[in-house]
Coordinates of N, CA and C and ligand atoms in Angstrom, one line a residue:
M616 N -64.9 -25.0 -23.4 CA -64.6 -23.8 -24.5 C -65.7 -23.4 -25.0
S617 N -64.8 -22.0 -25.2 CA -66.0 -21.1 -26.0 C -65.3 -21.6 -27.5
G618 N -66.1 -20.6 -28.4 CA -66.0 -20.6 -29.6 C -64.4 -20.1 -30.0
T619 N -64.2 -18.5 -29.5 CA -63.3 -18.2 -29.7 C -61.7 -18.6 -29.1
E620 N -61.8 -19.2 -28.2 CA -60.6 -20.0 -27.6 C -60.3 -21.4 -28.2
H621 N -61.6 -22.1 -29.1 CA -61.2 -23.2 -29.7 C -60.7 -22.6 -31.0
F622 N -61.2 -21.7 -31.8 CA -60.2 -21.1 -33.1 C -59.0 -20.9 -32.8
D623 N -58.4 -20.2 -31.3 CA -57.3 -19.6 -30.9 C -56.5 -21.1 -30.8
Q624 N -56.7 -21.8 -30.4 CA -55.4 -23.4 -30.2 C -55.5 -24.0 -31.4
A625 N -56.9 -24.0 -32.2 CA -56.5 -24.3 -33.4 C -55.5 -23.7 -34.7
A626 N -55.4 -22.3 -34.4 CA -55.1 -21.6 -35.5 C -53.5 -22.0 -35.9
S627 N -52.7 -22.4 -34.7 CA -51.6 -23.0 -35.4 C -51.5 -24.0 -36.4
T628 N -52.0 -25.1 -36.1 CA -52.3 -26.1 -37.1 C -53.5 -26.5 -38.1
W629 N -54.4 -25.3 -37.9 CA -55.4 -24.9 -39.0 C -55.3 -25.7 -40.1
D630 N -54.0 -25.3 -40.9 CA -53.9 -25.3 -42.3 C -53.9 -26.3 -42.2
L631 N -52.8 -27.6 -41.7 CA -52.8 -28.4 -42.0 C -53.7 -29.5 -42.5
V632 N -54.8 -29.2 -42.3 CA -56.0 -30.3 -42.8 C -56.2 -29.3 -44.4
E633 N -56.1 -31.2 -45.1 CA -56.0 -30.3 -46.2 C -57.4 -30.2 -46.9
R634 N -58.4 -30.8 -46.3 CA -59.7 -30.3 -46.6 C -59.7 -28.8 -46.8
R635 N -59.6 -28.2 -45.3 CA -60.0 -26.6 -45.2 C -58.9 -26.3 -46.2
V636 N -57.9 -26.4 -47.0 CA -57.1 -25.8 -47.8 C -57.6 -25.7 -48.9
Q637 N -58.5 -27.1 -49.4 CA -58.6 -27.3 -50.9 C -60.1 -26.3 -51.0
L638 N -60.7 -26.5 -49.6 CA -62.5 -25.9 -49.4 C -62.5 -24.4 -49.9
A639 N -61.0 -23.9 -48.9 CA -60.8 -22.0 -49.3 C -60.2 -21.6 -50.7
H640 N -59.8 -23.0 -51.4 CA -59.4 -23.0 -52.8 C -60.4 -22.7 -53.6
A641 N -61.2 -23.5 -53.6 CA -62.5 -23.2 -54.7 C -63.2 -22.3 -54.2
V642 N -63.4 -22.1 -52.9 CA -64.1 -20.9 -52.8 C -63.4 -19.5 -53.5
A643 N -62.0 -19.0 -53.0 CA -61.6 -18.4 -53.7 C -61.5 -18.4 -55.5
V644 N -61.4 -19.1 -55.9 CA -61.8 -19.5 -57.6 C -63.2 -19.2 -57.8
T645 N -64.0 -19.3 -56.9 CA -65.8 -19.7 -56.9 C -65.7 -18.1 -57.6
V646 N -65.1 -17.3 -56.3 CA -65.6 -16.1 -56.5 C -65.1 -15.2 -57.1
A647 N -63.9 -15.4 -57.5 CA -63.1 -15.0 -59.0 C -63.9 -15.2 -60.0
S648 N -65.0 -16.2 -60.4 CA -65.6 -16.9 -61.1 C -67.0 -15.9 -61.4
R649 N -67.4 -15.1 -59.8 CA -68.5 -14.7 -60.5 C -67.9 -13.1 -59.8
V650 N -67.2 -12.4 -59.5 CA -66.5 -11.0 -59.5 C -65.5 -10.7 -60.2
L651 N -65.7 -9.5 -60.6 CA -64.4 -9.3 -61.6 C -63.5 -9.0 -60.7
L652 N -62.2 -9.3 -60.3 CA -60.9 -9.2 -59.3 C -60.2 -8.1 -60.2
T653 N -60.0 -7.2 -59.4 CA -58.6 -5.8 -60.0 C -58.3 -5.2 -59.1
K654 N -57.1 -5.0 -59.6 CA -56.1 -3.9 -58.5 C -57.1 -2.6 -57.8
Q655 N -58.2 -2.5 -58.6 CA -59.1 -1.4 -57.7 C -59.6 -1.5 -56.8
L656 N -59.5 -3.3 -56.0 CA -60.5 -3.6 -55.2 C -60.0 -3.3 -53.8
K657 N -61.0 -2.9 -53.1 CA -60.4 -3.0 -51.5 C -61.5 -3.7 -50.9
V658 N -60.8 -4.7 -50.6 CA -61.8 -6.0 -49.7 C -61.8 -6.1 -48.7
L659 N -63.0 -6.4 -48.1 CA -62.5 -7.6 -46.7 C -63.2 -8.9 -46.8
D660 N -62.2 -9.8 -45.8 CA -62.7 -11.2 -45.5 C -62.7 -11.3 -44.1
Y661 N -64.3 -11.5 -44.5 CA -64.7 -11.7 -42.9 C -65.0 -12.4 -42.0
G662 N -63.9 -13.1 -41.1 CA -64.0 -14.1 -40.5 C -62.8 -14.8 -41.4
C663 N -61.5 -14.6 -41.6 CA -60.9 -14.7 -42.1 C -59.9 -15.9 -41.7
G664 N -60.1 -16.0 -40.4 CA -59.2 -16.9 -39.9 C -57.5 -17.1 -39.9
T665 N -57.3 -18.4 -40.6 CA -55.6 -18.0 -41.5 C -55.4 -17.2 -42.3
G666 N -56.4 -17.3 -42.8 CA -56.3 -16.5 -44.3 C -56.2 -17.4 -45.3
L667 N -56.4 -18.4 -45.4 CA -56.3 -19.2 -46.7 C -56.8 -19.2 -47.7
V668 N -58.7 -17.7 -47.5 CA -58.8 -17.1 -48.6 C -58.3 -15.8 -49.2
T669 N -58.1 -15.4 -47.9 CA -57.4 -14.1 -48.1 C -56.2 -14.3 -48.9
L670 N -55.1 -14.7 -48.6 CA -54.0 -14.7 -49.1 C -53.8 -15.3 -50.7
E671 N -55.0 -15.9 -50.7 CA -54.9 -16.1 -52.1 C -55.7 -15.0 -52.9
L672 N -56.6 -14.1 -52.6 CA -56.8 -13.1 -53.2 C -56.5 -12.1 -53.2
A673 N -55.8 -11.7 -52.4 CA -55.0 -10.5 -51.7 C -53.9 -10.2 -53.1
T674 N -53.3 -11.3 -53.6 CA -52.4 -10.8 -55.2 C -53.2 -10.3 -56.3
Q675 N -54.3 -10.7 -56.3 CA -55.3 -10.3 -57.4 C -56.2 -8.7 -57.2
V676 N -56.5 -8.6 -56.1 CA -57.3 -6.9 -55.5 C -56.2 -6.3 -55.1
G677 N -56.6 -4.6 -54.7 CA -55.8 -4.0 -54.7 C -55.2 -3.9 -53.0
S678 N -56.1 -4.0 -52.5 CA -56.2 -4.7 -51.1 C -56.9 -5.7 -50.0
I679 N -56.4 -5.8 -49.4 CA -57.1 -6.7 -48.4 C -57.0 -6.3 -46.9
T680 N -58.4 -6.7 -45.9 CA -58.2 -6.7 -45.1 C -58.9 -7.8 -44.4
G681 N -58.5 -8.5 -43.2 CA -58.7 -9.7 -42.1 C -59.6 -9.5 -41.1
A682 N -60.8 -9.8 -41.3 CA -61.8 -9.2 -39.6 C -61.7 -10.7 -39.1
D683 N -61.8 -11.1 -37.5 CA -61.7 -12.2 -37.0 C -62.1 -11.7 -35.7
T684 N -63.0 -13.0 -34.9 CA -63.1 -12.8 -33.5 C -61.9 -13.5 -32.6
S685 N -60.6 -14.3 -33.2 CA -60.0 -15.2 -32.5 C -58.5 -14.0 -32.6
P686 N -57.9 -14.1 -31.8 CA -56.7 -13.6 -32.0 C -55.7 -14.1 -32.4
G687 N -55.5 -15.6 -32.1 CA -55.3 -16.5 -32.6 C -55.1 -16.4 -34.0
M688 N -56.1 -16.5 -34.7 CA -56.2 -16.9 -36.3 C -55.7 -15.5 -36.6
L689 N -55.8 -14.5 -36.1 CA -55.3 -13.2 -37.0 C -54.0 -13.1 -36.6
D690 N -53.0 -13.5 -35.7 CA -51.5 -13.9 -35.5 C -50.5 -15.1 -36.8
T691 N -51.5 -15.8 -37.1 CA -51.4 -16.9 -37.6 C -51.5 -16.3 -39.0
L692 N -52.5 -15.8 -39.1 CA -52.2 -14.7 -40.7 C -51.3 -13.7 -40.3
A693 N -51.0 -13.0 -39.5 CA -50.1 -12.1 -39.9 C -48.8 -12.4 -40.1
G694 N -48.3 -13.5 -39.2 CA -46.8 -14.4 -39.7 C -47.0 -14.7 -41.2
K695 N -48.0 -15.6 -41.3 CA -48.2 -16.0 -43.1 C -47.9 -14.9 -44.0
A696 N -48.8 -13.5 -43.7 CA -48.4 -12.9 -44.7 C -47.2 -11.8 -44.7
N697 N -46.4 -11.7 -43.6 CA -45.2 -11.2 -43.6 C -44.1 -12.0 -44.3
A698 N -44.2 -13.2 -44.2 CA -43.3 -14.3 -44.5 C -43.6 -14.3 -46.2
L699 N -44.6 -14.2 -46.8 CA -45.2 -13.8 -48.1 C -44.8 -12.5 -48.7
G700 N -44.7 -11.3 -47.7 CA -44.3 -10.3 -48.0 C -45.9 -9.5 -48.4
I701 N -46.8 -9.8 -48.0 CA -48.3 -9.4 -49.0 C -48.9 -8.9 -48.0
P702 N -49.5 -7.4 -47.8 CA -49.7 -6.6 -46.9 C -51.3 -7.0 -46.3
V703 N -51.6 -7.4 -45.8 CA -52.9 -7.8 -45.1 C -53.0 -6.8 -44.0
R704 N -54.2 -5.9 -43.8 CA -54.8 -4.8 -42.7 C -55.5 -5.9 -41.8
L705 N -55.5 -6.2 -40.3 CA -56.3 -7.2 -39.7 C -57.1 -6.2 -39.0
V706 N -58.3 -6.6 -38.7 CA -59.0 -6.0 -38.0 C -59.7 -7.4 -36.8
P707 N -59.2 -6.9 -35.7 CA -59.7 -7.9 -34.3 C -61.4 -7.1 -33.9
L708 N -61.8 -8.5 -33.4 CA -63.4 -8.4 -33.5 C -63.9 -9.0 -32.3
D709 N -64.7 -8.9 -31.3 CA -65.0 -9.0 -30.0 C -65.3 -10.3 -30.1
A710 N -65.8 -11.1 -29.0 CA -66.1 -12.5 -29.5 C -67.5 -12.6 -29.8
V711 N -68.9 -12.0 -30.1 CA -69.8 -11.9 -30.9 C -69.3 -11.2 -32.5
G712 N -68.5 -10.6 -32.9 CA -68.5 -10.5 -33.6 C -68.3 -8.5 -34.0
N713 N -68.7 -7.7 -33.0 CA -68.8 -6.6 -33.0 C -67.5 -6.0 -33.0
G714 N -67.2 -4.6 -34.0 CA -66.0 -3.7 -33.9 C -66.1 -3.3 -35.3
D715 N -65.1 -2.4 -35.4 CA -65.6 -1.4 -36.0 C -64.6 -2.0 -37.6
L716 N -65.2 -2.5 -38.8 CA -64.9 -2.8 -39.8 C -64.3 -2.5 -40.8
G717 N -63.9 -1.1 -41.0 CA -63.6 -0.1 -41.4 C -64.2 -0.1 -43.3
G718 N -63.1 -0.1 -44.1 CA -63.9 0.1 -45.1 C -64.1 1.7 -45.3
P719 N -65.0 2.2 -46.5 CA -65.8 1.2 -47.1 C -65.4 0.3 -48.2
Y720 N -65.8 -0.9 -48.7 CA -65.2 -1.8 -49.2 C -65.9 -2.1 -50.7
D721 N -65.2 -2.8 -51.5 CA -65.6 -2.9 -53.3 C -66.3 -4.3 -53.3
L722 N -65.8 -5.2 -52.2 CA -65.9 -6.5 -52.3 C -65.9 -6.9 -51.0
V723 N -67.3 -7.9 -50.0 CA -66.6 -8.0 -49.0 C -67.0 -9.9 -48.9
V724 N -65.9 -10.7 -48.8 CA -65.9 -12.3 -48.9 C -66.0 -13.1 -47.6
S725 N -66.3 -14.2 -47.1 CA -66.4 -15.0 -46.3 C -66.3 -16.0 -46.6
S726 N -65.7 -16.9 -46.0 CA -65.7 -18.3 -45.8 C -66.0 -19.5 -44.7
M727 N -67.1 -20.2 -44.8 CA -67.3 -21.4 -43.6 C -67.2 -20.2 -41.5
T728 N -68.1 -18.6 -42.4 CA -67.9 -18.3 -40.7 C -69.2 -18.2 -40.9
L729 N -70.1 -18.2 -41.2 CA -71.8 -17.5 -41.8 C -72.2 -18.3 -39.9
H730 N -71.8 -19.6 -40.5 CA -72.6 -20.6 -39.3 C -72.2 -20.3 -37.8
H731 N -71.2 -19.4 -37.4 CA -70.7 -18.8 -36.1 C -71.2 -17.4 -36.0
V732 N -72.3 -17.3 -36.5 CA -73.0 -15.7 -36.4 C -74.2 -16.1 -36.0
S733 N -74.6 -15.5 -35.1 CA -76.0 -15.8 -34.7 C -77.1 -14.7 -35.4
D734 N -76.8 -13.8 -35.4 CA -78.0 -13.1 -35.9 C -77.3 -12.9 -37.4
M735 N -77.6 -13.3 -38.3 CA -77.4 -13.4 -39.5 C -78.4 -12.0 -40.6
P736 N -79.2 -11.6 -40.4 CA -79.8 -10.5 -40.7 C -78.8 -9.4 -40.6
A737 N -78.9 -9.2 -39.0 CA -78.1 -8.0 -38.8 C -76.5 -8.1 -39.3
L738 N -76.1 -9.2 -39.7 CA -74.7 -9.3 -40.4 C -74.8 -8.7 -41.6
F739 N -76.1 -9.3 -42.3 CA -75.8 -8.7 -43.6 C -76.1 -7.1 -44.0
V740 N -76.7 -6.8 -43.0 CA -77.2 -5.5 -43.2 C -75.9 -4.2 -42.4
R741 N -75.0 -4.8 -41.7 CA -74.2 -4.4 -41.1 C -72.9 -4.6 -42.6
L742 N -73.1 -5.8 -43.1 CA -72.2 -5.9 -44.2 C -72.2 -4.6 -45.3
M743 N -73.3 -4.5 -45.6 CA -74.4 -3.8 -46.6 C -73.5 -2.2 -46.4
Q744 N -73.6 -1.8 -45.2 CA -73.1 -0.1 -44.2 C -71.3 -0.3 -44.4
H745 N -70.7 -0.9 -45.0 CA -69.3 -1.2 -45.3 C -68.9 -1.4 -46.6
L746 N -69.7 -1.5 -47.7 CA -69.8 -1.5 -48.9 C -70.0 0.2 -50.0
N747 N -68.8 -0.1 -50.8 CA -69.5 1.3 -51.5 C -70.5 0.6 -52.5
P748 N -71.1 1.6 -52.6 CA -72.5 1.6 -53.8 C -71.6 1.0 -55.2
G749 N -72.1 0.0 -55.5 CA -72.0 -1.0 -56.5 C -70.9 -2.4 -55.6
G750 N -70.7 -2.5 -54.4 CA -69.9 -3.3 -54.1 C -70.3 -4.6 -54.0
W751 N -70.1 -5.9 -54.0 CA -70.6 -7.1 -53.7 C -70.2 -7.8 -52.5
V752 N -71.1 -8.7 -52.2 CA -71.2 -9.5 -51.2 C -70.4 -10.8 -51.8
A753 N -69.6 -11.6 -51.2 CA -69.3 -13.2 -51.4 C -69.4 -14.3 -50.7
L754 N -70.3 -15.1 -50.2 CA -70.3 -15.3 -48.8 C -70.8 -17.1 -49.4
A755 N -69.6 -17.4 -48.7 CA -69.7 -19.2 -48.5 C -69.9 -19.8 -47.0
D756 N -70.5 -20.8 -47.7 CA -71.1 -21.6 -46.0 C -71.4 -22.8 -46.3
L757 N -72.2 -23.5 -45.4 CA -72.4 -25.0 -45.8 C -73.7 -24.9 -46.0
D758 N -74.5 -25.7 -47.4 CA -75.5 -26.0 -47.2 C -76.1 -26.8 -45.7
E759 N -77.7 -26.2 -45.9 CA -78.5 -27.2 -44.6 C -77.4 -28.6 -44.2
E760 N -76.9 -28.8 -43.1 CA -76.6 -30.3 -43.1 C -77.6 -30.9 -41.0
D761 N -77.3 -31.7 -41.2 CA -78.0 -32.6 -39.8 C -76.8 -32.4 -38.8
G762 N -76.0 -31.5 -38.9 CA -75.4 -31.2 -37.2 C -73.8 -32.0 -37.3
S763 N -74.3 -33.3 -38.2 CA -72.8 -34.2 -38.0 C -70.8 -33.0 -38.7
F764 N -71.3 -32.0 -39.1 CA -70.3 -31.6 -39.5 C -69.1 -31.0 -38.2
H765 N -70.0 -30.8 -37.4 CA -69.4 -30.1 -35.9 C -69.2 -31.4 -35.2
G766 N -68.3 -31.6 -34.3 CA -68.3 -32.5 -33.0 C -68.6 -31.6 -31.9
D767 N -68.0 -30.8 -31.5 CA -68.3 -29.8 -30.7 C -69.0 -28.6 -31.3
M768 N -70.2 -28.2 -30.8 CA -70.9 -27.1 -31.2 C -71.1 -25.7 -30.7
A769 N -69.8 -26.0 -29.5 CA -69.8 -24.5 -28.7 C -69.1 -23.7 -29.9
G770 N -70.1 -22.5 -29.8 CA -69.9 -21.4 -31.3 C -70.6 -21.3 -32.5
V771 N -71.1 -23.1 -32.1 CA -72.2 -22.8 -33.8 C -73.4 -22.9 -33.7
H772 N -74.2 -21.8 -34.3 CA -75.2 -21.0 -34.3 C -76.2 -21.5 -35.3
H773 N -75.7 -22.1 -36.5 CA -76.7 -22.9 -37.7 C -75.7 -24.0 -38.0
Q774 N -76.3 -24.6 -38.6 CA -76.2 -26.0 -39.0 C -76.4 -26.0 -40.3
G775 N -75.8 -24.8 -41.0 CA -75.7 -24.8 -42.3 C -76.9 -23.9 -42.6
F776 N -77.0 -23.9 -43.8 CA -78.5 -22.8 -44.7 C -79.5 -23.6 -45.3
P777 N -80.4 -23.3 -45.0 CA -81.1 -23.1 -46.5 C -80.5 -22.5 -47.6
R778 N -80.5 -22.3 -48.4 CA -80.0 -21.1 -49.4 C -81.3 -20.1 -50.2
K779 N -82.9 -20.3 -50.1 CA -83.7 -19.9 -49.8 C -83.8 -18.6 -48.8
Q780 N -83.7 -19.2 -47.4 CA -83.0 -18.3 -46.6 C -82.3 -17.2 -46.9
V781 N -80.3 -17.7 -47.4 CA -79.6 -17.1 -47.3 C -80.1 -15.8 -48.4
M782 N -80.8 -16.4 -49.4 CA -81.5 -15.3 -50.3 C -82.5 -14.5 -49.6
D783 N -83.3 -14.7 -49.2 CA -84.4 -14.0 -48.9 C -83.2 -12.9 -47.6
W784 N -82.8 -13.1 -46.9 CA -81.6 -12.1 -45.9 C -81.5 -11.1 -46.7
L785 N -80.5 -11.6 -47.5 CA -79.8 -10.9 -48.5 C -80.6 -9.6 -49.2
E786 N -81.8 -9.9 -49.6 CA -82.5 -9.1 -50.2 C -82.8 -8.6 -49.1
D787 N -83.8 -8.8 -48.3 CA -83.8 -8.2 -46.9 C -83.1 -6.8 -46.6
A788 N -81.7 -7.1 -46.3 CA -80.7 -6.4 -46.8 C -80.3 -5.3 -47.4
G789 N -81.0 -5.6 -48.4 CA -80.9 -4.3 -49.5 C -80.0 -4.9 -50.7
F790 N -79.7 -6.0 -50.9 CA -78.9 -6.3 -51.9 C -79.4 -6.7 -53.6
G791 N -79.1 -6.7 -54.6 CA -79.7 -7.1 -55.6 C -78.9 -8.1 -56.5
R792 N -79.1 -8.0 -57.8 CA -78.6 -9.5 -58.2 C -77.9 -10.0 -57.4
I793 N -79.1 -11.2 -56.5 CA -78.5 -12.4 -56.3 C -78.4 -13.3 -56.1
Q794 N -77.5 -14.2 -56.4 CA -77.2 -15.5 -57.0 C -76.6 -16.3 -56.0
I795 N -77.2 -17.5 -56.2 CA -76.8 -18.6 -55.4 C -75.9 -19.5 -56.1
E796 N -74.8 -20.3 -55.9 CA -74.2 -21.6 -56.3 C -73.4 -22.4 -55.5
T797 N -73.7 -24.2 -55.9 CA -72.2 -24.6 -55.6 C -70.9 -24.1 -55.5
A798 N -69.9 -23.9 -54.3 CA -68.5 -23.9 -54.8 C -67.7 -24.9 -54.5
T799 N -68.4 -26.1 -53.6 CA -67.9 -27.2 -53.6 C -68.5 -28.3 -53.4
V800 N -68.0 -29.3 -53.0 CA -68.4 -30.4 -52.1 C -67.4 -30.8 -51.0
T801 N -67.3 -30.4 -49.6 CA -66.1 -31.0 -49.1 C -66.0 -32.0 -48.3
Q802 N -65.4 -33.1 -48.0 CA -65.9 -34.2 -47.1 C -65.2 -34.5 -46.1
K803 N -65.9 -35.1 -45.0 CA -65.4 -34.8 -43.7 C -66.0 -36.0 -43.1
D804 N -65.2 -37.1 -42.1 CA -65.2 -38.3 -41.7 C -66.3 -39.2 -43.1
G805 N -65.6 -39.0 -44.2 CA -66.5 -39.9 -45.3 C -67.6 -39.6 -45.5
K806 N -68.1 -37.8 -45.2 CA -69.7 -37.6 -45.6 C -69.2 -36.0 -46.4
D807 N -70.3 -36.1 -47.2 CA -70.2 -35.0 -47.9 C -70.7 -33.9 -47.8
Y808 N -70.0 -33.2 -47.7 CA -70.9 -31.2 -47.4 C -70.7 -30.4 -48.5
S809 N -72.0 -30.1 -48.8 CA -71.8 -29.5 -50.0 C -72.1 -27.6 -49.2
V810 N -71.3 -26.8 -50.1 CA -70.4 -25.2 -49.5 C -71.3 -24.8 -50.9
F811 N -72.2 -23.3 -50.4 CA -72.2 -22.6 -51.3 C -72.1 -21.0 -51.6
L812 N -71.8 -20.3 -52.5 CA -71.5 -19.5 -52.4 C -72.4 -18.6 -53.0
A813 N -73.0 -17.4 -52.1 CA -73.9 -16.9 -52.5 C -73.1 -15.2 -52.6
T814 N -73.7 -14.6 -54.1 CA -73.6 -13.2 -54.2 C -74.5 -12.4 -54.6
G815 N -74.5 -10.9 -53.9 CA -75.1 -9.8 -53.8 C -74.3 -8.5 -54.6
Q816 N -75.1 -7.8 -55.0 CA -74.5 -6.3 -55.0 C -75.4 -5.0 -54.3
K817 N -74.8 -4.2 -53.8 CA -74.9 -3.1 -52.9 C -75.5 -2.0 -54.6
Ligands
SAM1710 C1 -64.2 -22.2 -39.5 S1 -63.0 -21.1 -39.6 C2 -62.9 -20.2 -41.3 C3 -61.9 -19.3 -41.4 C4 -61.5 -19.2 -43.0 N1 -62.2 -18.4 -43.2 C5 -61.3 -19.8 -43.9 O1 -62.0 -20.1 -44.9 O2 -60.3 -21.2 -43.8 C6 -64.3 -19.8 -39.3 C7 -63.4 -18.3 -38.8 O3 -64.4 -17.4 -38.3 C8 -64.4 -16.7 -37.0 N2 -65.3 -16.5 -36.4 C9 -66.1 -17.0 -35.3 N3 -67.3 -16.2 -35.1 C10 -67.4 -14.9 -35.8 C11 -67.9 -13.8 -36.0 N4 -69.0 -13.7 -35.0 N5 -67.4 -12.9 -36.7 C12 -66.2 -13.0 -37.1 N6 -65.5 -14.1 -37.1 C13 -66.1 -15.3 -36.6 C14 -63.5 -18.1 -36.4 O4 -62.0 -17.3 -35.2 C15 -63.1 -18.4 -37.3 O5 -61.7 -18.0 -37.4

């Protein structure tokens, strides 16, 4: 099964796993502690999934867009947003993440998606191109792990990331004021996995 098929199949029950809900909440709270969220901000959630982070941030910002490679995930997010009466613009991407992201944005967030992206330096350059001057990225993903987080490695390109590597890629893409901190520690099958939040400004 491809990575996209995996997420399409998982979409309708994704939010039933409490660990994912808690992780997304911790990331949203950490983003809000690092970037001043206002009703003036135009925000993109890259790899939005069912919108666990998207919908939590949506009420705190001016507008929000969710981009994802999985049509099933985007359908689930659309249903949730509709039920809540929260406007969310949706951007379908192709299987490797290509597509017009729109914008420019004032903030690009992403949670637990980077390890599914093969070419990270190219993604950071792309995100930079879709930001307004002074705009921020706030990117959360797994710290380097031993590969045990994913049972099925289809569509998984990185076993987490060394923080120094993420900071170097952000710097190479032209970001400044780069910081990285622990957003949360998530537990899966009795094992702890720490999750970083990296921020940087255009
Ligand atoms: C682990 S889920 C996280 C979803 C959501 N951000 C959350 O916190 O619940 C990863 C998401 O990234 C999407 N994805 C996978 N590869 C991608 C890529 N190259 N570009 C954008 N999204 C991608 C998947 O379809 C999935 O919705």
